[in-house]
Tab-separated table of C-alpha atoms in Angstrom:
chain	number	residue	atom	x	y	z
A	41	MET	CA	17.956	18.690	12.136
A	42	ASN	CA	18.987	19.784	8.641
A	43	GLY	CA	18.577	17.282	5.977
A	44	ALA	CA	18.224	13.549	6.202
A	45	VAL	CA	20.872	11.652	8.387
A	46	ARG	CA	22.475	8.525	6.874
A	47	LEU	CA	22.484	5.322	8.860
A	48	PRO	CA	25.711	3.562	8.005
A	49	LEU	CA	25.795	-0.051	8.955
A	50	GLU	CA	29.360	0.242	10.218
A	51	THR	CA	28.791	3.101	12.587
A	52	PRO	CA	28.401	2.012	16.154
A	53	GLU	CA	26.691	4.973	17.643
A	54	LEU	CA	24.561	7.789	16.307
A	55	GLU	CA	22.531	10.553	17.912
A	56	ILE	CA	20.061	12.904	16.178
A	57	LEU	CA	18.057	15.856	17.584
A	58	ALA	CA	14.911	15.684	15.394
A	59	SER	CA	11.989	18.034	14.851
A	60	GLY	CA	9.682	18.542	17.966
A	61	SER	CA	12.757	18.166	20.249
A	62	THR	CA	12.727	14.455	20.017
A	63	ARG	CA	16.002	12.559	20.495
A	64	VAL	CA	16.855	9.744	18.168
A	65	ARG	CA	19.699	7.359	19.040
A	66	ARG	CA	21.155	4.354	17.379
A	67	THR	CA	23.473	1.605	18.780
A	68	LEU	CA	25.026	-1.120	16.723
A	69	LEU	CA	25.990	-4.027	18.998
A	70	PRO	CA	29.095	-6.146	18.203
A	71	ASN	CA	26.753	-9.146	17.310
A	72	GLY	CA	25.192	-7.159	14.512
A	73	ALA	CA	21.897	-6.321	16.219
A	74	ARG	CA	20.672	-2.701	15.816
A	75	ILE	CA	18.822	-0.741	18.578
A	76	LEU	CA	17.046	2.558	17.704
A	77	SER	CA	15.114	4.783	19.966
A	78	GLU	CA	13.145	8.093	19.634
A	79	GLN	CA	12.655	9.789	22.984
A	80	VAL	CA	9.557	11.929	22.857
A	81	PRO	CA	9.189	14.710	25.523
A	82	GLY	CA	6.087	14.336	27.670
A	83	ALA	CA	5.274	10.829	26.562
A	84	GLN	CA	4.177	8.292	29.193
A	85	SER	CA	4.108	5.190	26.957
A	86	ALA	CA	6.176	3.629	24.389
A	87	THR	CA	5.885	1.238	21.362
A	88	VAL	CA	8.497	-1.502	21.064
A	89	GLY	CA	9.234	-3.326	17.789
A	90	PHE	CA	11.480	-6.241	17.064
A	91	TRP	CA	12.110	-6.340	13.210
A	92	VAL	CA	13.708	-8.792	10.825
A	93	ALA	CA	14.147	-7.949	7.100
A	94	VAL	CA	12.521	-11.058	5.932
A	95	GLY	CA	9.022	-11.135	4.238
A	96	SER	CA	7.007	-13.248	1.902
A	97	ARG	CA	9.277	-12.528	-1.064
A	98	ASP	CA	12.142	-14.264	0.652
A	99	GLU	CA	10.505	-17.717	0.836
A	100	GLU	CA	11.557	-20.777	-1.143
A	101	PRO	CA	8.880	-22.557	-3.174
A	102	VAL	CA	8.392	-25.215	-0.443
A	103	THR	CA	7.782	-22.489	2.204
A	104	TYR	CA	5.362	-20.186	0.635
A	105	GLY	CA	3.450	-18.581	3.440
A	106	ALA	CA	6.063	-19.719	5.989
A	107	THR	CA	6.874	-16.243	7.034
A	108	HIS	CA	3.352	-15.469	7.989
A	109	PHE	CA	3.017	-18.906	9.625
A	110	LEU	CA	6.136	-18.225	11.741
A	111	GLU	CA	4.815	-14.758	12.806
A	112	HIS	CA	1.835	-16.760	14.472
A	113	LEU	CA	3.964	-19.344	16.010
A	114	LEU	CA	6.314	-16.968	17.840
A	115	PHE	CA	3.389	-16.214	20.109
A	116	LYS	CA	2.869	-19.888	21.008
A	117	GLY	CA	5.561	-20.346	23.530
A	118	THR	CA	9.242	-20.642	24.476
A	119	PRO	CA	11.123	-22.822	26.881
A	120	THR	CA	10.297	-20.303	29.751
A	121	ARG	CA	6.944	-18.956	28.656
A	122	SER	CA	3.682	-20.537	27.409
A	123	ALA	CA	1.338	-18.863	24.953
A	124	LEU	CA	-0.820	-17.936	27.922
A	125	ASP	CA	2.184	-16.514	29.780
A	126	ILE	CA	3.011	-14.219	26.831
A	127	ALA	CA	-0.582	-12.991	26.668
A	128	VAL	CA	-0.947	-12.513	30.318
A	129	ALA	CA	2.242	-10.528	30.491
A	130	PHE	CA	0.748	-7.718	28.281
A	131	ASP	CA	-2.870	-8.069	29.373
A	132	SER	CA	-1.973	-7.597	32.968
A	133	VAL	CA	-0.380	-4.219	32.282
A	134	GLY	CA	-3.042	-2.993	29.847
A	135	GLY	CA	-0.597	-3.309	26.943
A	136	GLU	CA	-1.192	-4.162	23.342
A	137	HIS	CA	0.919	-6.706	21.382
A	138	ASN	CA	0.741	-8.025	17.963
A	139	ALA	CA	2.861	-8.637	14.843
A	140	LEU	CA	2.707	-7.995	11.003
A	141	THR	CA	4.192	-9.761	8.040
A	142	ALA	CA	4.877	-7.820	4.976
A	143	LYS	CA	6.537	-8.644	1.676
A	144	GLU	CA	9.996	-7.469	2.772
A	145	HIS	CA	9.909	-7.500	6.623
A	146	THR	CA	8.298	-8.969	9.712
A	147	CYS	CA	7.700	-6.993	12.933
A	148	TYR	CA	6.728	-8.122	16.522
A	149	TYR	CA	5.496	-5.098	18.548
A	150	ALA	CA	3.997	-3.969	21.800
A	151	LYS	CA	2.776	-0.706	23.341
A	152	VAL	CA	2.964	-0.285	27.038
A	153	ARG	CA	3.409	2.361	29.733
A	154	ASP	CA	6.944	3.647	30.258
A	155	VAL	CA	7.372	1.481	33.419
A	156	ASP	CA	6.614	-1.678	31.421
A	157	VAL	CA	9.100	-1.219	28.661
A	158	PRO	CA	11.640	-3.580	30.314
A	159	MET	CA	8.954	-6.233	30.438
A	160	ALA	CA	8.076	-5.738	26.775
A	161	ILE	CA	11.668	-6.021	25.714
A	162	ASP	CA	12.193	-9.205	27.738
A	163	VAL	CA	9.032	-10.839	26.324
A	164	LEU	CA	9.497	-9.918	22.766
A	165	ALA	CA	13.190	-10.896	22.928
A	166	ASP	CA	12.190	-14.266	24.362
A	167	MET	CA	9.680	-14.772	21.557
A	168	PHE	CA	12.128	-13.667	18.792
A	169	THR	CA	15.018	-15.682	19.922
A	170	SER	CA	13.728	-18.766	21.582
A	171	SER	CA	10.271	-19.884	20.258
A	172	ILE	CA	10.133	-23.699	20.126
A	173	LEU	CA	7.516	-24.158	17.441
A	174	GLU	CA	6.078	-27.244	19.232
A	175	SER	CA	4.488	-29.752	16.849
A	176	ASP	CA	0.888	-29.753	18.359
A	177	GLU	CA	0.887	-25.979	18.433
A	178	PHE	CA	2.104	-25.999	14.776
A	179	GLU	CA	-0.852	-28.147	13.668
A	180	SER	CA	-3.278	-26.068	15.777
A	181	GLU	CA	-2.067	-22.950	14.163
A	182	ARG	CA	-2.238	-24.269	10.627
A	183	GLY	CA	-5.958	-24.481	11.217
A	184	VAL	CA	-6.060	-20.982	12.538
A	185	ILE	CA	-4.215	-19.612	9.485
A	186	LEU	CA	-6.397	-21.506	7.089
A	187	GLU	CA	-9.360	-19.818	8.792
A	188	GLU	CA	-7.685	-16.465	8.398
A	189	LEU	CA	-7.027	-17.127	4.814
A	190	ALA	CA	-10.802	-18.199	4.304
A	191	MET	CA	-11.884	-14.993	6.065
A	192	ALA	CA	-9.752	-12.856	3.740
A	193	ASP	CA	-11.167	-14.775	0.732
A	194	ASP	CA	-14.611	-13.706	1.897
A	195	ASP	CA	-13.621	-10.023	1.697
A	196	PRO	CA	-13.715	-8.801	-1.967
A	197	GLY	CA	-11.469	-5.898	-1.054
A	198	ASP	CA	-8.659	-8.366	0.142
A	199	VAL	CA	-9.168	-10.499	-2.906
A	200	VAL	CA	-8.887	-7.684	-5.491
A	201	GLY	CA	-5.815	-6.469	-3.678
A	202	GLU	CA	-4.108	-9.814	-3.990
A	203	ARG	CA	-5.120	-10.191	-7.577
A	204	ILE	CA	-3.768	-6.813	-8.701
A	205	PHE	CA	-0.357	-7.716	-7.246
A	206	GLU	CA	-0.483	-10.988	-9.090
A	207	ALA	CA	-1.483	-9.144	-12.314
A	208	VAL	CA	1.188	-6.317	-12.123
A	209	PHE	CA	4.116	-8.515	-10.741
A	210	GLY	CA	3.372	-11.885	-12.422
A	211	ASP	CA	5.786	-14.631	-11.251
A	212	HIS	CA	8.001	-12.120	-9.371
A	213	PRO	CA	8.040	-12.904	-5.647
A	214	LEU	CA	6.389	-9.472	-5.039
A	215	GLY	CA	3.322	-10.888	-6.687
A	216	ARG	CA	2.749	-13.633	-4.201
A	217	PRO	CA	0.280	-13.347	-1.433
A	218	ILE	CA	1.866	-12.709	1.942
A	219	GLY	CA	-0.105	-15.346	3.796
A	220	GLY	CA	0.410	-18.087	1.217
A	221	ASN	CA	-2.686	-19.963	0.023
A	222	PRO	CA	-4.640	-22.982	1.421
A	223	ALA	CA	-2.580	-25.411	-0.619
A	224	SER	CA	0.850	-24.076	0.397
A	225	ILE	CA	-0.237	-23.712	4.047
A	226	GLY	CA	-1.676	-27.233	4.034
A	227	ALA	CA	1.476	-28.557	2.684
A	228	VAL	CA	4.327	-26.751	4.516
A	229	SER	CA	5.977	-28.747	7.187
A	230	ARG	CA	7.172	-27.797	10.761
A	231	ASP	CA	10.752	-28.706	9.772
A	232	ALA	CA	10.557	-26.312	6.812
A	233	VAL	CA	9.270	-23.422	8.955
A	234	TRP	CA	11.775	-24.231	11.638
A	235	ALA	CA	14.687	-24.000	9.036
A	236	HIS	CA	13.197	-20.697	7.823
A	237	TYR	CA	13.328	-19.528	11.436
A	238	GLN	CA	16.887	-20.712	12.090
A	239	LYS	CA	18.124	-19.208	8.825
A	240	ASN	CA	16.598	-15.738	9.172
A	241	TYR	CA	16.306	-14.903	12.973
A	242	ARG	CA	19.887	-14.295	14.078
A	243	PRO	CA	21.527	-11.430	15.964
A	244	GLN	CA	22.710	-9.716	12.690
A	245	ASP	CA	19.119	-9.764	11.393
A	246	LEU	CA	17.644	-8.115	14.503
A	247	VAL	CA	16.546	-4.466	14.586
A	248	VAL	CA	14.914	-3.176	17.793
A	249	THR	CA	13.040	0.107	17.535
A	250	VAL	CA	11.280	1.903	20.456
A	251	ALA	CA	9.569	5.264	20.352
A	252	GLY	CA	7.893	7.382	23.136
A	253	ALA	CA	8.917	7.346	26.742
A	254	VAL	CA	12.239	5.579	26.471
A	255	ASP	CA	15.795	6.015	27.813
A	256	HIS	CA	18.175	4.724	25.203
A	257	ASP	CA	20.843	3.612	27.525
A	258	GLU	CA	18.474	1.622	29.677
A	259	LEU	CA	16.961	0.153	26.398
A	260	VAL	CA	20.364	-1.033	25.246
A	261	THR	CA	21.080	-2.524	28.701
A	262	ALA	CA	17.705	-4.389	28.815
A	263	THR	CA	18.172	-5.689	25.168
A	264	ILE	CA	21.660	-6.938	25.757
A	265	ALA	CA	20.489	-8.750	28.970
A	266	ALA	CA	17.595	-10.377	27.225
A	267	LEU	CA	19.721	-11.438	24.281
A	268	ASP	CA	22.423	-12.818	26.650
A	269	ARG	CA	19.702	-14.964	28.459
A	270	ALA	CA	18.734	-16.351	24.955
A	271	GLY	CA	22.257	-17.387	24.163
A	272	TRP	CA	22.847	-14.453	21.748
A	273	PRO	CA	25.820	-12.923	23.469
A	274	SER	CA	26.152	-9.296	22.471
A	275	ASP	CA	29.877	-9.513	22.195
A	276	ALA	CA	29.907	-12.305	19.634
A	277	PRO	CA	31.253	-10.533	16.482
A	278	ALA	CA	29.051	-10.298	13.406
A	279	SER	CA	28.155	-7.649	10.926
A	280	PRO	CA	24.552	-6.577	10.340
A	281	VAL	CA	22.913	-8.043	7.334
A	282	PRO	CA	23.080	-5.631	4.187
A	283	ARG	CA	20.035	-3.698	3.314
A	284	ARG	CA	18.105	-4.822	0.280
A	285	SER	CA	18.940	-1.589	-1.513
A	286	ASP	CA	22.640	-2.671	-1.412
A	287	VAL	CA	21.933	-6.008	-2.976
A	288	ALA	CA	21.252	-6.712	-6.604
A	289	HIS	CA	17.617	-7.901	-7.087
A	290	PRO	CA	15.728	-8.790	-10.296
A	291	ALA	CA	14.426	-5.792	-12.262
A	292	ALA	CA	10.742	-5.041	-12.650
A	293	PRO	CA	9.242	-8.323	-14.030
A	294	LEU	CA	7.204	-6.887	-16.765
A	295	ASP	CA	8.632	-5.738	-20.087
A	296	PRO	CA	7.277	-2.237	-20.904
A	297	GLY	CA	6.579	-3.384	-24.409
A	298	VAL	CA	4.185	-6.116	-23.226
A	299	GLY	CA	0.558	-5.368	-22.457
A	300	GLY	CA	-0.739	-5.856	-18.934
A	301	VAL	CA	-3.137	-8.512	-17.792
A	302	SER	CA	-6.347	-8.791	-15.865
A	303	ARG	CA	-7.514	-11.055	-13.064
A	304	LEU	CA	-11.341	-11.432	-12.933
A	305	VAL	CA	-12.886	-13.236	-10.021
A	306	ILE	CA	-16.536	-13.711	-10.844
A	307	ARG	CA	-18.790	-13.748	-7.797
A	308	PRO	CA	-22.568	-12.870	-7.269
A	309	LEU	CA	-21.906	-9.727	-5.189
A	310	GLU	CA	-23.921	-6.457	-5.129
A	311	GLN	CA	-20.712	-4.460	-6.010
A	312	VAL	CA	-17.694	-4.970	-8.125
A	313	ASN	CA	-14.374	-4.214	-6.554
A	314	VAL	CA	-12.067	-3.013	-9.261
A	315	MET	CA	-8.310	-1.984	-9.312
A	316	LEU	CA	-6.186	-0.700	-12.039
A	317	GLY	CA	-2.404	-1.051	-11.621
A	318	VAL	CA	0.902	-0.113	-13.218
A	319	PRO	CA	4.484	-0.867	-12.109
A	320	GLY	CA	5.457	1.885	-9.710
A	321	ILE	CA	8.704	3.235	-8.232
A	322	SER	CA	10.803	1.735	-5.393
A	323	ALA	CA	10.719	2.760	-1.705
A	324	VAL	CA	14.249	4.230	-2.111
A	325	ASP	CA	13.585	6.158	-5.248
A	326	ALA	CA	14.278	9.909	-4.906
A	327	ARG	CA	11.024	10.714	-6.496
A	328	ARG	CA	8.939	9.520	-3.564
A	329	PRO	CA	7.857	13.066	-2.647
A	330	ALA	CA	6.689	13.581	-6.170
A	331	LEU	CA	4.761	10.323	-6.135
A	332	ALA	CA	3.112	11.422	-2.815
A	333	ILE	CA	1.827	14.624	-4.336
A	334	LEU	CA	0.683	12.784	-7.488
A	335	ASN	CA	-1.204	10.347	-5.326
A	336	SER	CA	-2.769	13.068	-3.208
A	337	VAL	CA	-3.985	14.979	-6.281
A	338	LEU	CA	-5.342	12.075	-8.146
A	339	GLY	CA	-6.941	10.003	-5.421
A	340	GLY	CA	-5.758	10.843	-1.975
A	341	GLY	CA	-8.692	12.462	-0.376
A	342	MET	CA	-12.181	13.980	-0.777
A	343	SER	CA	-10.870	16.862	-2.908
A	344	SER	CA	-9.014	14.541	-5.232
A	345	ARG	CA	-9.811	14.261	-8.947
A	346	LEU	CA	-11.027	10.656	-8.613
A	347	PHE	CA	-13.378	11.445	-5.691
A	348	GLN	CA	-14.672	14.590	-7.254
A	349	GLU	CA	-15.344	13.124	-10.703
A	350	ILE	CA	-16.553	9.662	-9.982
A	351	ARG	CA	-18.292	9.997	-6.666
A	352	GLU	CA	-19.348	13.766	-6.323
A	353	GLU	CA	-20.090	14.590	-9.944
A	354	ARG	CA	-21.450	11.208	-11.207
A	355	GLY	CA	-22.397	9.343	-8.038
A	356	LEU	CA	-20.947	6.157	-9.387
A	357	ALA	CA	-19.068	4.901	-6.389
A	358	TYR	CA	-18.985	5.372	-2.614
A	359	SER	CA	-15.224	4.518	-2.208
A	360	VAL	CA	-12.714	5.586	-4.867
A	361	TYR	CA	-9.045	6.348	-4.467
A	362	SER	CA	-5.460	5.844	-5.615
A	363	PHE	CA	-2.584	4.200	-3.737
A	364	SER	CA	1.082	3.358	-3.997
A	365	SER	CA	3.233	0.424	-2.608
A	366	GLY	CA	7.025	0.718	-2.747
A	367	TYR	CA	9.642	-2.049	-2.204
A	368	SER	CA	13.412	-2.214	-2.421
A	369	ASP	CA	13.544	-2.868	-6.087
A	370	GLY	CA	10.072	-1.851	-7.509
A	371	GLY	CA	6.611	-0.857	-6.719
A	372	LEU	CA	2.963	-0.623	-7.773
A	373	PHE	CA	0.644	2.370	-8.292
A	374	GLY	CA	-2.993	1.681	-8.419
A	375	LEU	CA	-6.556	3.043	-8.566
A	376	TYR	CA	-9.555	1.511	-6.788
A	377	ALA	CA	-13.319	1.848	-6.956
A	378	GLY	CA	-16.204	-0.245	-5.611
A	379	CYS	CA	-19.344	0.243	-7.847
A	380	SER	CA	-22.358	-1.544	-9.247
A	381	PRO	CA	-21.639	-4.410	-11.793
A	382	ALA	CA	-23.393	-2.458	-14.619
A	383	ARG	CA	-21.134	0.594	-14.171
A	384	ALA	CA	-17.748	-1.290	-13.588
A	385	GLY	CA	-16.406	-0.886	-17.062
A	386	GLU	CA	-17.442	2.918	-17.110
A	387	VAL	CA	-15.824	3.517	-13.764
A	388	ALA	CA	-12.589	1.811	-14.758
A	389	GLU	CA	-12.532	3.970	-17.915
A	390	LEU	CA	-13.142	7.158	-15.969
A	391	MET	CA	-10.325	6.277	-13.510
A	392	LEU	CA	-7.985	5.694	-16.290
A	393	ALA	CA	-9.051	8.917	-18.008
A	394	GLU	CA	-8.259	11.002	-14.891
A	395	PHE	CA	-4.942	9.341	-14.657
A	396	ARG	CA	-4.097	10.113	-18.350
A	397	LYS	CA	-5.331	13.646	-17.948
A	398	LEU	CA	-2.968	14.226	-15.037
A	399	ALA	CA	-0.083	12.807	-17.008
A	400	GLU	CA	-0.760	14.939	-20.052
A	401	THR	CA	-1.556	18.308	-18.473
A	402	GLY	CA	-0.120	18.146	-15.107
A	403	ILE	CA	-1.559	19.594	-11.957
A	404	SER	CA	-2.400	23.180	-10.950
A	405	GLU	CA	-0.560	25.273	-8.511
A	406	GLU	CA	-3.547	25.194	-6.226
A	407	GLU	CA	-3.544	21.425	-6.302
A	408	LEU	CA	0.178	21.402	-5.632
A	409	GLY	CA	-0.284	23.588	-2.543
A	410	ARG	CA	-3.256	21.552	-1.391
A	411	ALA	CA	-1.380	18.307	-1.592
A	412	ARG	CA	1.623	19.697	0.244
A	413	GLY	CA	-0.735	20.779	3.047
A	414	GLN	CA	-2.561	17.563	3.103
A	415	LEU	CA	0.545	15.329	3.293
A	416	GLY	CA	2.437	17.647	5.715
A	417	GLY	CA	-0.599	17.717	8.100
A	418	ALA	CA	-1.248	14.017	7.850
A	419	SER	CA	2.508	13.263	8.584
A	420	ALA	CA	2.426	15.530	11.597
A	421	LEU	CA	-0.776	14.026	12.976
A	422	ALA	CA	0.494	10.510	12.470
A	423	LEU	CA	3.494	11.207	14.666
A	424	GLU	CA	1.185	11.987	17.592
A	425	ASP	CA	1.196	8.066	17.867
A	426	SER	CA	4.271	6.222	19.108
A	427	ASP	CA	3.323	3.357	16.819
A	428	ALA	CA	4.026	5.601	13.799
A	429	ARG	CA	7.415	6.864	15.186
A	430	MET	CA	8.405	3.194	15.886
A	431	SER	CA	7.513	2.112	12.413
A	432	ARG	CA	9.323	5.086	11.025
A	433	LEU	CA	12.566	4.077	12.786
A	434	GLY	CA	12.131	0.480	11.418
A	435	ARG	CA	11.633	1.582	7.857
A	436	SER	CA	14.608	4.042	8.139
A	437	GLU	CA	16.930	1.317	9.321
A	438	LEU	CA	15.743	-1.619	7.277
A	439	THR	CA	14.936	-0.060	3.939
A	440	LEU	CA	15.916	3.581	3.448
A	441	GLY	CA	19.254	3.760	5.236
A	442	GLU	CA	18.499	7.267	6.438
A	443	PHE	CA	16.403	9.038	8.949
A	444	ALA	CA	14.217	11.996	7.840
A	445	ASP	CA	12.301	13.883	10.459
A	446	LEU	CA	9.045	15.927	9.869
A	447	ASP	CA	10.929	19.033	9.028
A	448	GLU	CA	12.929	17.259	6.231
A	449	THR	CA	9.756	15.669	4.946
A	450	LEU	CA	8.089	19.162	4.529
A	451	VAL	CA	11.281	20.417	2.786
A	452	ARG	CA	11.206	17.600	0.297
A	453	LEU	CA	7.403	18.079	-0.257
A	454	GLY	CA	8.172	21.731	-0.778
A	455	ALA	CA	10.776	21.028	-3.392
A	456	VAL	CA	8.490	19.050	-5.639
A	457	THR	CA	7.548	20.865	-8.856
A	458	ARG	CA	4.518	20.591	-11.096
A	459	ASP	CA	6.677	19.337	-13.962
A	460	GLU	CA	8.141	16.470	-11.765
A	461	VAL	CA	4.629	15.237	-10.906
A	462	ARG	CA	3.520	15.327	-14.539
A	463	GLU	CA	6.696	13.554	-15.667
A	464	LEU	CA	6.270	10.894	-13.108
A	465	ALA	CA	2.682	10.371	-13.986
A	466	ALA	CA	3.536	10.140	-17.674
A	467	GLU	CA	6.275	7.493	-16.931
A	468	LEU	CA	3.913	5.481	-14.738
A	469	ILE	CA	0.951	5.462	-17.186
A	470	ALA	CA	3.292	4.407	-19.947
A	471	GLY	CA	3.828	1.163	-18.150
A	472	PRO	CA	1.713	-1.981	-18.816
A	473	LEU	CA	-1.794	-1.522	-17.390
A	474	SER	CA	-3.298	-4.421	-15.384
A	475	ILE	CA	-6.788	-4.927	-14.013
A	476	ALA	CA	-8.238	-6.886	-11.142
A	477	ALA	CA	-11.973	-7.097	-10.332
A	478	VAL	CA	-14.104	-9.197	-7.948
A	479	GLY	CA	-17.816	-9.404	-8.494
A	480	ALA	CA	-20.410	-9.941	-11.114
A	481	VAL	CA	-18.138	-9.018	-13.954
A	482	GLN	CA	-18.036	-10.517	-17.538
A	483	PRO	CA	-15.031	-11.211	-19.795
A	484	ASP	CA	-16.018	-8.196	-21.836
A	485	THR	CA	-16.516	-5.758	-19.022
A	486	PHE	CA	-13.279	-3.998	-19.507
A	487	THR	CA	-12.822	-4.413	-23.270
A	488	LYS	CA	-12.370	-0.663	-23.923
A	489	LEU	CA	-9.135	-0.720	-21.683
A	490	ASP	CA	-7.589	-3.223	-24.124
A	491	VAL	CA	-6.413	-5.608	-21.409
A	492	GLU	CA	-6.783	-9.336	-21.926
A	493	PRO	CA	-9.235	-10.818	-19.470
A	494	THR	CA	-8.090	-13.752	-17.486
A	495	ALA	CA	-10.279	-15.531	-14.851
A	496	ALA	CA	-8.505	-15.895	-11.536
């Protein structure tokens, strides 16, 4: 494969020979559903994913948290299967099944042996198309989700992550917590979640991705049969929903001329979890490889600048790193550390200083080479797992509109220059800086960063 392959929404069939002699195929059904597979030589298992491009950012005010609520409910039963039946189907073959809700998509997935792929397709299709959202189960699961939110609220790492998104994105839908909050989950009605389900789970919204030991033709046949049984005939004409990158969305919510904000959650903890964040780049930005290099050098491993300066040289933190999150129309770039309350301000200043230094003086040729090696190796190792390949197909179809294999990833990393990394760092750090911290902090802990403190 030479270069990335575009995935046009109007093309009914595509086939790609990718790196490692894997075979990627894509079929667009007349009803708008899309089916993608990556056949991996020698594999004896496969990971199956049923995706919909609907996440927490797509909710109406009366349904905040409904996408995550719905994810739970799709495991609770259909007209032909109980919740126990669904669990037994996978447990009896040693399979794994779960789901995830993100800000821009939801995925229901299972990993099974090759002989059990038809079963996985049948069960996941039944869940996806025909869940009944029974009232008693709805109320029972409301309690489960409230416990899940309480568990997350007891984890300072989870709390600081939610607060940095609120600080950077403000009132933009990307700033909302994926799972909602106790008030919204307590208030949302079964009818509102049902309406959300009916509106967003249709044939033209469905993307099925399977990676590992899979025969594409058999996969298509099994999927069509499962959808037909659910009353979603494959020959009912419909066009797949447009990708987000093809639809106009609000621009980044923060004016670059306005200073950032902080979210301080004061708790009597032994450590302060602190994050610094700035608006980042989108998931479809051509500078993604440069951002990956930047992130690797600044805080992507034990040889990174943040790790060496803050942990190895000064002994101020056990965990310290940088990270990036990209979405269809924006993103977040952040820095994290966990440290003692007495050193929280100092650690935040040191993290910001390393970020500024990189933006001002760039990276060395040695750092560039090391980052390319780290990212290339990590990408190759990740693809040993069919879960990662299945997810790559989903992201390619839903968000990127192109498929890039490992060889293309390495080419793109190899093309990144030191100047591109420095320029991107300078652009990012020029944006409004926000801070989130959880622990025994004070309103004046981060005064030297010139960010207005706000209790969260």
